[in-house]
Amino acid sequence: MQDHDKNGGENAAAHPSRASFPPGQATRRDQPAALPRAGTTRRAGIARAWMAAVAATLCAALIAPGPARAQDDWPSKPLTLLIPYAPGGTTDIIGRILADKVGRILGQTVVADNRGGAGGTIAGTMLSRSNPDGYTIMLEHIGFAFNATLYPHLSYEPLKDITPVAYVGQTPNVLVVTNSMPVHNIKEFLDYARAHPGAVNYGSGGVGSAGHLPMAWLQSKQDLKLTHIPYKGSGPAITDLISGRIEAMLLTIPAVLPYIRSGQVRPLATSGAQRAASLPDLPTMLEAGIKGFDYEPWYGVFVRTGTPPAVVAKLHDAINKALQDPDTQKRMLEQGLAVSTWTQQKFQQQVHDDTEKWHAIITSLNIKMN
C-alpha cells in the first residue's frame, strides 16, 4: 500500500465526521434547525456514539490484520536467494543445497540468483534495496565482515541495513603449495619464504578477497615478504598453482580438496582452531607454532533490516531445520563445511565481532578498495 493510500485510510477512520454530500443536500445555514422533541437529543447522542464505536471496530478489523495476515501467510510466493559469487564456488554450492532444502520446508521455490562481483557488495546492494518482506535473502561468508572497511564508499551500511538471520556453518582454510616447491610443512614454508624475500608468489581470487586478507595478515604476523598475485576468481589461480606458475594459496577446503586428494597440490596446514574433519591428519597453523592465527570463514543467511520479526523467525527456523537434516549435513560435509545450528543472536554477535576484528586488521594493513 502506498503512503497516500495509507494516510487516506487513517484520516477517514480518525475523522468520520468528514463525510461529503452531493450538492444541494448540505445543511442550509439560512433555515433554522427544527427543535428536537423532549428526550430525543440524549437518545440520538447515544446512538451516534454507538455507531461511531461500531465503525471504529469495523475499521480496525479491516485495516489492522493486513500486515499480520501477510506475515502469517509468508511465504506465499517464491523466494530469491542472492549468492554474491560466481557459479561453481563454495558459496554457490552451499547456497543451492540450502535453497533446495529450505524451499521444501517452506513449501515454496527458493531461486538461487548469482550476483557476483565487487567482493559480494553487488548482491549486498541489491539486498539493501529490496523490499523488507523476506522474499529476497542472501547467503554470504565472512567477506561480509570485511566489506564495511574495504569499501568506504558503499551505498549501504552492512551492519545497519542488513540483518544476520541464520548461521549455516564454517570451514577452515588450508594453505597449499605447488608440488615443485621444496617445502612439506609450515616451518619449512616460513624458512623458505624468509630465505627468498619476495620470491614466493601466492594467488587469490582478488584484492580484498577471503584468500588475500588472511595471507596478508599471516605475512604481517610472521614478518614475511610474499608477492600477491590477484586473479579474477580462485579458479584460474588454482590452475596456475597446479602448473607451478604461482607457489602458494590459502583456500577453502571445498575449493581445493579434490586437488589435494588427487595429489596435484600439497597441503601444509589448516587455519582453524581445530583440525578439519575432511583433513584430520593435517595439523592446524596453531599446532604448527603460528600463535594467534585462527581463521575459520563462516557462512550465513541475511535479510534486509526491517523485515518483520515473525518472518525472520520463520526463515531462521526453516534454515535450522534444513541444517538438522542428515542428508543436508552429509552434502555440506562433502563440501568441507562443518554445519551447526545457532540462535540468531549468537550469529549476530559473531558477525559484529568479526567486523570489528577485521576492521582493525585491514586498517593496520592499509588495504582499501575503490
GROMACS .gro file of C-alpha atoms in nm:
model
  370
    1MET     CA    1   0.000   0.000   0.000
    2GLN     CA    2   0.135   0.341  -0.096
    3ASP     CA    3   0.175   0.616   0.161
    4HIS     CA    4  -0.104   0.833   0.024
    5ASP     CA    5  -0.345   0.539   0.037
    6LYS     CA    6  -0.242   0.462   0.392
    7ASN     CA    7  -0.278   0.821   0.503
    8GLY     CA    8  -0.618   0.848   0.340
    9GLY     CA    9  -0.739   0.544   0.527
   10GLU     CA   10  -0.610   0.675   0.857
   11ASN     CA   11  -0.770   1.013   0.805
   12ALA     CA   12  -1.104   0.862   0.715
   13ALA     CA   13  -1.105   0.647   1.029
   14ALA     CA   14  -0.986   0.925   1.256
   15HIS     CA   15  -1.235   1.184   1.125
   16PRO     CA   16  -1.563   1.003   1.047
   17SER     CA   17  -1.744   1.336   1.055
   18ARG     CA   18  -1.567   1.449   0.738
   19ALA     CA   19  -1.824   1.298   0.508
   20SER     CA   20  -1.909   1.464   0.178
   21PHE     CA   21  -2.257   1.518   0.042
   22PRO     CA   22  -2.391   1.576  -0.306
   23PRO     CA   23  -2.455   1.942  -0.392
   24GLY     CA   24  -2.785   2.072  -0.257
   25GLN     CA   25  -2.805   1.826   0.032
   26ALA     CA   26  -2.581   2.012   0.276
   27THR     CA   27  -2.749   2.172   0.579
   28ARG     CA   28  -2.883   2.510   0.480
   29ARG     CA   29  -2.749   2.783   0.708
   30ASP     CA   30  -3.037   3.022   0.615
   31GLN     CA   31  -3.301   2.790   0.760
   32PRO     CA   32  -3.347   2.735   1.132
   33ALA     CA   33  -3.294   2.380   1.250
   34ALA     CA   34  -3.603   2.201   1.378
   35LEU     CA   35  -3.618   2.171   1.755
   36PRO     CA   36  -3.593   1.810   1.878
   37ARG     CA   37  -3.868   1.656   2.084
   38ALA     CA   38  -3.803   1.603   2.454
   39GLY     CA   39  -3.567   1.311   2.521
   40THR     CA   40  -3.462   1.283   2.158
   41THR     CA   41  -3.128   1.458   2.200
   42ARG     CA   42  -2.995   1.212   2.458
   43ARG     CA   43  -3.106   0.907   2.260
   44ALA     CA   44  -2.957   1.048   1.939
   45GLY     CA   45  -2.628   1.115   2.114
   46ILE     CA   46  -2.612   0.761   2.246
   47ALA     CA   47  -2.697   0.623   1.903
   48ARG     CA   48  -2.429   0.832   1.738
   49ALA     CA   49  -2.169   0.720   1.993
   50TRP     CA   50  -2.267   0.356   1.945
   51MET     CA   51  -2.247   0.385   1.566
   52ALA     CA   52  -1.905   0.553   1.592
   53ALA     CA   53  -1.780   0.271   1.814
   54VAL     CA   54  -1.908   0.010   1.568
   55ALA     CA   55  -1.748   0.196   1.278
   56ALA     CA   56  -1.415   0.219   1.461
   57THR     CA   57  -1.426  -0.153   1.541
   58LEU     CA   58  -1.501  -0.242   1.179
   59CYS     CA   59  -1.219  -0.019   1.055
   60ALA     CA   60  -0.975  -0.179   1.298
   61ALA     CA   61  -1.086  -0.525   1.191
   62LEU     CA   62  -1.043  -0.439   0.824
   63ILE     CA   63  -0.717  -0.247   0.846
   64ALA     CA   64  -0.509  -0.383   1.136
   65PRO     CA   65  -0.494  -0.753   1.042
   66GLY     CA   66  -0.341  -0.677   0.700
   67PRO     CA   67   0.028  -0.695   0.799
   68ALA     CA   68  -0.038  -0.975   1.045
   69ARG     CA   69  -0.214  -1.177   0.775
   70ALA     CA   70   0.076  -1.115   0.537
   71GLN     CA   71   0.322  -1.244   0.796
   72ASP     CA   72   0.103  -1.544   0.878
   73ASP     CA   73   0.082  -1.632   0.509
   74TRP     CA   74   0.455  -1.591   0.447
   75PRO     CA   75   0.583  -1.726   0.219
   76SER     CA   76   0.302  -1.703  -0.034
   77LYS     CA   77   0.535  -1.682  -0.336
   78PRO     CA   78   0.888  -1.795  -0.435
   79LEU     CA   79   1.194  -1.655  -0.258
   80THR     CA   80   1.515  -1.529  -0.419
   81LEU     CA   81   1.844  -1.634  -0.260
   82LEU     CA   82   2.118  -1.394  -0.367
   83ILE     CA   83   2.458  -1.560  -0.400
   84PRO     CA   84   2.732  -1.293  -0.416
   85TYR     CA   85   2.981  -1.504  -0.611
   86ALA     CA   86   3.012  -1.687  -0.939
   87PRO     CA   87   2.855  -2.030  -1.005
   88GLY     CA   88   3.061  -2.332  -0.906
   89GLY     CA   89   3.230  -2.187  -0.599
   90THR     CA   90   3.183  -2.294  -0.239
   91THR     CA   91   2.918  -2.032  -0.163
   92ASP     CA   92   2.725  -2.127  -0.476
   93ILE     CA   93   2.729  -2.500  -0.394
   94ILE     CA   94   2.624  -2.442  -0.033
   95GLY     CA   95   2.356  -2.197  -0.142
   96ARG     CA   96   2.197  -2.439  -0.386
   97ILE     CA   97   2.191  -2.721  -0.131
   98LEU     CA   98   2.029  -2.486   0.118
   99ALA     CA   99   1.782  -2.341  -0.133
  100ASP     CA  100   1.653  -2.688  -0.218
  101LYS     CA  101   1.604  -2.796   0.145
  102VAL     CA  102   1.461  -2.469   0.274
  103GLY     CA  103   1.225  -2.449  -0.021
  104ARG     CA  104   1.084  -2.791   0.061
  105ILE     CA  105   1.034  -2.694   0.425
  106LEU     CA  106   0.863  -2.364   0.344
  107GLY     CA  107   0.657  -2.509   0.060
  108GLN     CA  108   0.786  -2.251  -0.189
  109THR     CA  109   1.060  -2.246  -0.450
  110VAL     CA  110   1.381  -2.075  -0.342
  111VAL     CA  111   1.557  -1.949  -0.655
  112ALA     CA  112   1.937  -1.920  -0.635
  113ASP     CA  113   2.048  -1.600  -0.809
  114ASN     CA  114   2.423  -1.549  -0.862
  115ARG     CA  115   2.513  -1.181  -0.842
  116GLY     CA  116   2.891  -1.190  -0.826
  117GLY     CA  117   3.137  -0.904  -0.825
  118ALA     CA  118   3.294  -0.637  -0.605
  119GLY     CA  119   3.361  -0.871  -0.314
  120GLY     CA  120   2.995  -0.951  -0.263
  121THR     CA  121   2.883  -0.588  -0.246
  122ILE     CA  122   2.676  -0.606  -0.565
  123ALA     CA  123   2.449  -0.862  -0.401
  124GLY     CA  124   2.467  -0.668  -0.075
  125THR     CA  125   2.347  -0.354  -0.252
  126MET     CA  126   2.059  -0.546  -0.409
  127LEU     CA  127   1.954  -0.685  -0.073
  128SER     CA  128   1.974  -0.344   0.096
  129ARG     CA  129   1.739  -0.202  -0.170
  130SER     CA  130   1.493  -0.490  -0.172
  131ASN     CA  131   1.154  -0.487  -0.001
  132PRO     CA  132   1.194  -0.584   0.367
  133ASP     CA  133   0.946  -0.868   0.334
  134GLY     CA  134   1.168  -1.178   0.350
  135TYR     CA  135   1.127  -1.271  -0.016
  136THR     CA  136   1.482  -1.161  -0.102
  137ILE     CA  137   1.753  -1.317   0.114
  138MET     CA  138   2.130  -1.358   0.078
  139LEU     CA  139   2.388  -1.623   0.159
  140GLU     CA  140   2.723  -1.469   0.249
  141HIS     CA  141   3.050  -1.572   0.409
  142ILE     CA  142   3.295  -1.391   0.632
  143GLY     CA  143   3.365  -1.148   0.348
  144PHE     CA  144   3.060  -0.961   0.475
  145ALA     CA  145   3.269  -0.863   0.778
  146PHE     CA  146   3.545  -0.725   0.552
  147ASN     CA  147   3.334  -0.502   0.332
  148ALA     CA  148   3.247  -0.218   0.569
  149THR     CA  149   3.620  -0.140   0.595
  150LEU     CA  150   3.735  -0.242   0.248
  151TYR     CA  151   3.472  -0.038   0.064
  152PRO     CA  152   3.445   0.304   0.230
  153HIS     CA  153   3.205   0.435  -0.036
  154LEU     CA  154   2.936   0.169  -0.021
  155SER     CA  155   2.582   0.290  -0.084
  156TYR     CA  156   2.466   0.097   0.223
  157GLU     CA  157   2.590   0.024   0.575
  158PRO     CA  158   2.636  -0.353   0.613
  159LEU     CA  159   2.568  -0.375   0.987
  160LYS     CA  160   2.283  -0.123   0.974
  161ASP     CA  161   2.096  -0.207   0.655
  162ILE     CA  162   2.140  -0.587   0.651
  163THR     CA  163   2.050  -0.825   0.933
  164PRO     CA  164   2.205  -1.168   1.004
  165VAL     CA  165   1.932  -1.433   1.030
  166ALA     CA  166   2.085  -1.780   1.047
  167TYR     CA  167   2.431  -1.930   1.077
  168VAL     CA  168   2.494  -2.216   0.835
  169GLY     CA  169   2.843  -2.343   0.917
  170GLN     CA  170   3.213  -2.283   0.886
  171THR     CA  171   3.512  -2.428   0.710
  172PRO     CA  172   3.877  -2.362   0.790
  173ASN     CA  173   4.104  -2.275   0.504
  174VAL     CA  174   4.406  -2.479   0.404
  175LEU     CA  175   4.745  -2.347   0.297
  176VAL     CA  176   4.857  -2.537  -0.012
  177VAL     CA  177   5.168  -2.512  -0.228
  178THR     CA  178   5.265  -2.627  -0.573
  179ASN     CA  179   5.433  -2.967  -0.583
  180SER     CA  180   5.753  -2.817  -0.723
  181MET     CA  181   5.808  -2.606  -0.410
  182PRO     CA  182   6.064  -2.776  -0.180
  183VAL     CA  183   5.858  -2.750   0.142
  184HIS     CA  184   5.641  -3.007   0.322
  185ASN     CA  185   5.523  -2.829   0.637
  186ILE     CA  186   5.463  -2.481   0.775
  187LYS     CA  187   5.806  -2.441   0.931
  188GLU     CA  188   5.978  -2.524   0.603
  189PHE     CA  189   5.745  -2.283   0.420
  190LEU     CA  190   5.825  -1.998   0.657
  191ASP     CA  191   6.200  -2.067   0.643
  192TYR     CA  192   6.191  -2.080   0.262
  193ALA     CA  193   5.992  -1.756   0.238
  194ARG     CA  194   6.232  -1.575   0.472
  195ALA     CA  195   6.530  -1.701   0.276
  196HIS     CA  196   6.373  -1.584  -0.052
  197PRO     CA  197   6.200  -1.250   0.025
  198GLY     CA  198   5.953  -1.151  -0.245
  199ALA     CA  199   6.018  -1.466  -0.448
  200VAL     CA  200   5.717  -1.666  -0.324
  201ASN     CA  201   5.408  -1.574  -0.523
  202TYR     CA  202   5.070  -1.650  -0.373
  203GLY     CA  203   4.743  -1.625  -0.558
  204SER     CA  204   4.392  -1.527  -0.457
  205GLY     CA  205   4.054  -1.454  -0.607
  206GLY     CA  206   4.130  -1.082  -0.598
  207VAL     CA  207   4.243  -0.793  -0.379
  208GLY     CA  208   4.039  -0.792  -0.058
  209SER     CA  209   3.916  -1.147  -0.111
  210ALA     CA  210   3.895  -1.417   0.155
  211GLY     CA  211   4.212  -1.568   0.007
  212HIS     CA  212   4.405  -1.242   0.014
  213LEU     CA  213   4.336  -1.081   0.352
  214PRO     CA  214   4.432  -1.374   0.578
  215MET     CA  215   4.754  -1.425   0.382
  216ALA     CA  216   4.835  -1.056   0.421
  217TRP     CA  217   4.762  -1.097   0.792
  218LEU     CA  218   4.991  -1.403   0.806
  219GLN     CA  219   5.271  -1.202   0.643
  220SER     CA  220   5.241  -0.927   0.899
  221LYS     CA  221   5.237  -1.170   1.192
  222GLN     CA  222   5.538  -1.367   1.067
  223ASP     CA  223   5.734  -1.077   0.916
  224LEU     CA  224   5.732  -1.232   0.569
  225LYS     CA  225   5.763  -1.073   0.228
  226LEU     CA  226   5.541  -1.258  -0.018
  227THR     CA  227   5.417  -1.137  -0.356
  228HIS     CA  228   5.041  -1.128  -0.404
  229ILE     CA  229   4.906  -1.224  -0.749
  230PRO     CA  230   4.534  -1.138  -0.765
  231TYR     CA  231   4.312  -1.324  -1.012
  232LYS     CA  232   3.955  -1.276  -1.126
  233GLY     CA  233   3.830  -1.565  -0.916
  234SER     CA  234   4.007  -1.851  -0.745
  235GLY     CA  235   3.956  -2.098  -1.033
  236PRO     CA  236   4.225  -1.952  -1.262
  237ALA     CA  237   4.457  -1.913  -0.962
  238ILE     CA  238   4.423  -2.282  -0.873
  239THR     CA  239   4.505  -2.372  -1.233
  240ASP     CA  240   4.827  -2.169  -1.211
  241LEU     CA  241   4.907  -2.321  -0.871
  242ILE     CA  242   4.882  -2.672  -1.014
  243SER     CA  243   5.104  -2.579  -1.309
  244GLY     CA  244   5.363  -2.410  -1.084
  245ARG     CA  245   5.316  -2.053  -1.209
  246ILE     CA  246   5.246  -1.948  -0.850
  247GLU     CA  247   5.374  -2.117  -0.536
  248ALA     CA  248   5.101  -2.094  -0.269
  249MET     CA  249   4.736  -2.024  -0.190
  250LEU     CA  250   4.513  -2.017   0.116
  251LEU     CA  251   4.185  -2.172   0.006
  252THR     CA  252   3.860  -2.302   0.146
  253ILE     CA  253   3.878  -2.678   0.182
  254PRO     CA  254   3.587  -2.743  -0.057
  255ALA     CA  255   3.759  -2.547  -0.334
  256VAL     CA  256   4.088  -2.738  -0.316
  257LEU     CA  257   4.005  -3.077  -0.162
  258PRO     CA  258   3.978  -3.263  -0.497
  259TYR     CA  259   4.324  -3.141  -0.598
  260ILE     CA  260   4.469  -3.244  -0.261
  261ARG     CA  261   4.321  -3.592  -0.292
  262SER     CA  262   4.450  -3.629  -0.648
  263GLY     CA  263   4.799  -3.519  -0.542
  264GLN     CA  264   4.804  -3.213  -0.769
  265VAL     CA  265   4.885  -2.974  -0.483
  266ARG     CA  266   5.046  -3.021  -0.141
  267PRO     CA  267   4.864  -2.918   0.178
  268LEU     CA  268   5.067  -2.777   0.467
  269ALA     CA  269   4.821  -2.680   0.741
  270THR     CA  270   4.466  -2.570   0.808
  271SER     CA  271   4.371  -2.234   0.955
  272GLY     CA  272   4.107  -2.322   1.215
  273ALA     CA  273   4.127  -2.372   1.589
  274GLN     CA  274   4.064  -2.746   1.545
  275ARG     CA  275   4.172  -2.994   1.280
  276ALA     CA  276   3.937  -3.020   0.985
  277ALA     CA  277   3.715  -3.329   0.972
  278SER     CA  278   3.785  -3.366   0.599
  279LEU     CA  279   4.166  -3.344   0.655
  280PRO     CA  280   4.212  -3.498   1.001
  281ASP     CA  281   4.582  -3.579   0.956
  282LEU     CA  282   4.677  -3.224   0.869
  283PRO     CA  283   4.790  -3.000   1.159
  284THR     CA  284   4.649  -2.656   1.220
  285MET     CA  285   4.867  -2.346   1.195
  286LEU     CA  286   4.826  -2.305   1.569
  287GLU     CA  287   4.965  -2.655   1.622
  288ALA     CA  288   5.249  -2.571   1.385
  289GLY     CA  289   5.351  -2.280   1.603
  290ILE     CA  290   5.181  -1.978   1.442
  291LYS     CA  291   5.026  -1.829   1.753
  292GLY     CA  292   4.710  -1.621   1.728
  293PHE     CA  293   4.630  -1.725   1.374
  294ASP     CA  294   4.276  -1.862   1.384
  295TYR     CA  295   4.080  -1.813   1.065
  296GLU     CA  296   3.756  -2.005   1.010
  297PRO     CA  297   3.530  -1.847   0.749
  298TRP     CA  298   3.160  -1.883   0.828
  299TYR     CA  299   2.855  -1.886   0.604
  300GLY     CA  300   2.516  -1.746   0.691
  301VAL     CA  301   2.186  -1.609   0.563
  302PHE     CA  302   2.092  -1.241   0.576
  303VAL     CA  303   1.782  -1.028   0.510
  304ARG     CA  304   1.719  -0.659   0.473
  305THR     CA  305   1.685  -0.479   0.804
  306GLY     CA  306   1.321  -0.405   0.877
  307THR     CA  307   1.192  -0.747   0.776
  308PRO     CA  308   0.906  -0.837   1.015
  309PRO     CA  309   1.027  -1.037   1.317
  310ALA     CA  310   0.769  -1.309   1.254
  311VAL     CA  311   0.907  -1.361   0.902
  312VAL     CA  312   1.267  -1.361   1.028
  313ALA     CA  313   1.173  -1.622   1.289
  314LYS     CA  314   1.009  -1.847   1.027
  315LEU     CA  315   1.311  -1.820   0.799
  316HIS     CA  316   1.554  -1.886   1.085
  317ASP     CA  317   1.359  -2.194   1.194
  318ALA     CA  318   1.335  -2.329   0.838
  319ILE     CA  319   1.712  -2.293   0.785
  320ASN     CA  320   1.793  -2.464   1.115
  321LYS     CA  321   1.551  -2.744   1.031
  322ALA     CA  322   1.721  -2.789   0.694
  323LEU     CA  323   2.064  -2.799   0.860
  324GLN     CA  324   1.949  -3.070   1.102
  325ASP     CA  325   1.859  -3.297   0.812
  326PRO     CA  326   2.117  -3.581   0.784
  327ASP     CA  327   2.124  -3.558   0.405
  328THR     CA  328   2.199  -3.185   0.422
  329GLN     CA  329   2.476  -3.243   0.674
  330LYS     CA  330   2.628  -3.515   0.457
  331ARG     CA  331   2.623  -3.298   0.145
  332MET     CA  332   2.764  -2.999   0.333
  333LEU     CA  333   3.042  -3.209   0.487
  334GLU     CA  334   3.135  -3.327   0.138
  335GLN     CA  335   3.200  -2.959   0.070
  336GLY     CA  336   3.418  -2.934   0.380
  337LEU     CA  337   3.157  -2.737   0.574
  338ALA     CA  338   3.102  -2.811   0.943
  339VAL     CA  339   2.730  -2.745   0.987
  340SER     CA  340   2.589  -2.611   1.312
  341THR     CA  341   2.264  -2.450   1.428
  342TRP     CA  342   2.294  -2.129   1.626
  343THR     CA  343   2.049  -1.881   1.767
  344GLN     CA  344   2.006  -1.566   1.564
  345GLN     CA  345   2.153  -1.364   1.849
  346LYS     CA  346   2.472  -1.573   1.856
  347PHE     CA  347   2.519  -1.535   1.481
  348GLN     CA  348   2.460  -1.158   1.501
  349GLN     CA  349   2.726  -1.133   1.770
  350GLN     CA  350   2.972  -1.333   1.558
  351VAL     CA  351   2.918  -1.103   1.260
  352HIS     CA  352   2.962  -0.796   1.480
  353ASP     CA  353   3.280  -0.930   1.644
  354ASP     CA  354   3.437  -1.033   1.312
  355THR     CA  355   3.355  -0.696   1.158
  356GLU     CA  356   3.542  -0.524   1.439
  357LYS     CA  357   3.831  -0.773   1.425
  358TRP     CA  358   3.883  -0.736   1.051
  359HIS     CA  359   3.839  -0.360   1.065
  360ALA     CA  360   4.147  -0.348   1.288
  361ILE     CA  361   4.345  -0.590   1.067
  362ILE     CA  362   4.253  -0.427   0.735
  363THR     CA  363   4.321  -0.080   0.872
  364SER     CA  364   4.663  -0.188   1.002
  365LEU     CA  365   4.746  -0.341   0.661
  366ASN     CA  366   4.621  -0.024   0.484
  367ILE     CA  367   4.417  -0.218   0.229
  368LYS     CA  368   4.138  -0.027   0.054
  369MET     CA  369   3.913  -0.087  -0.242
  370ASN     CA  370   3.786   0.189  -0.471
   0.00000   0.00000   0.00000
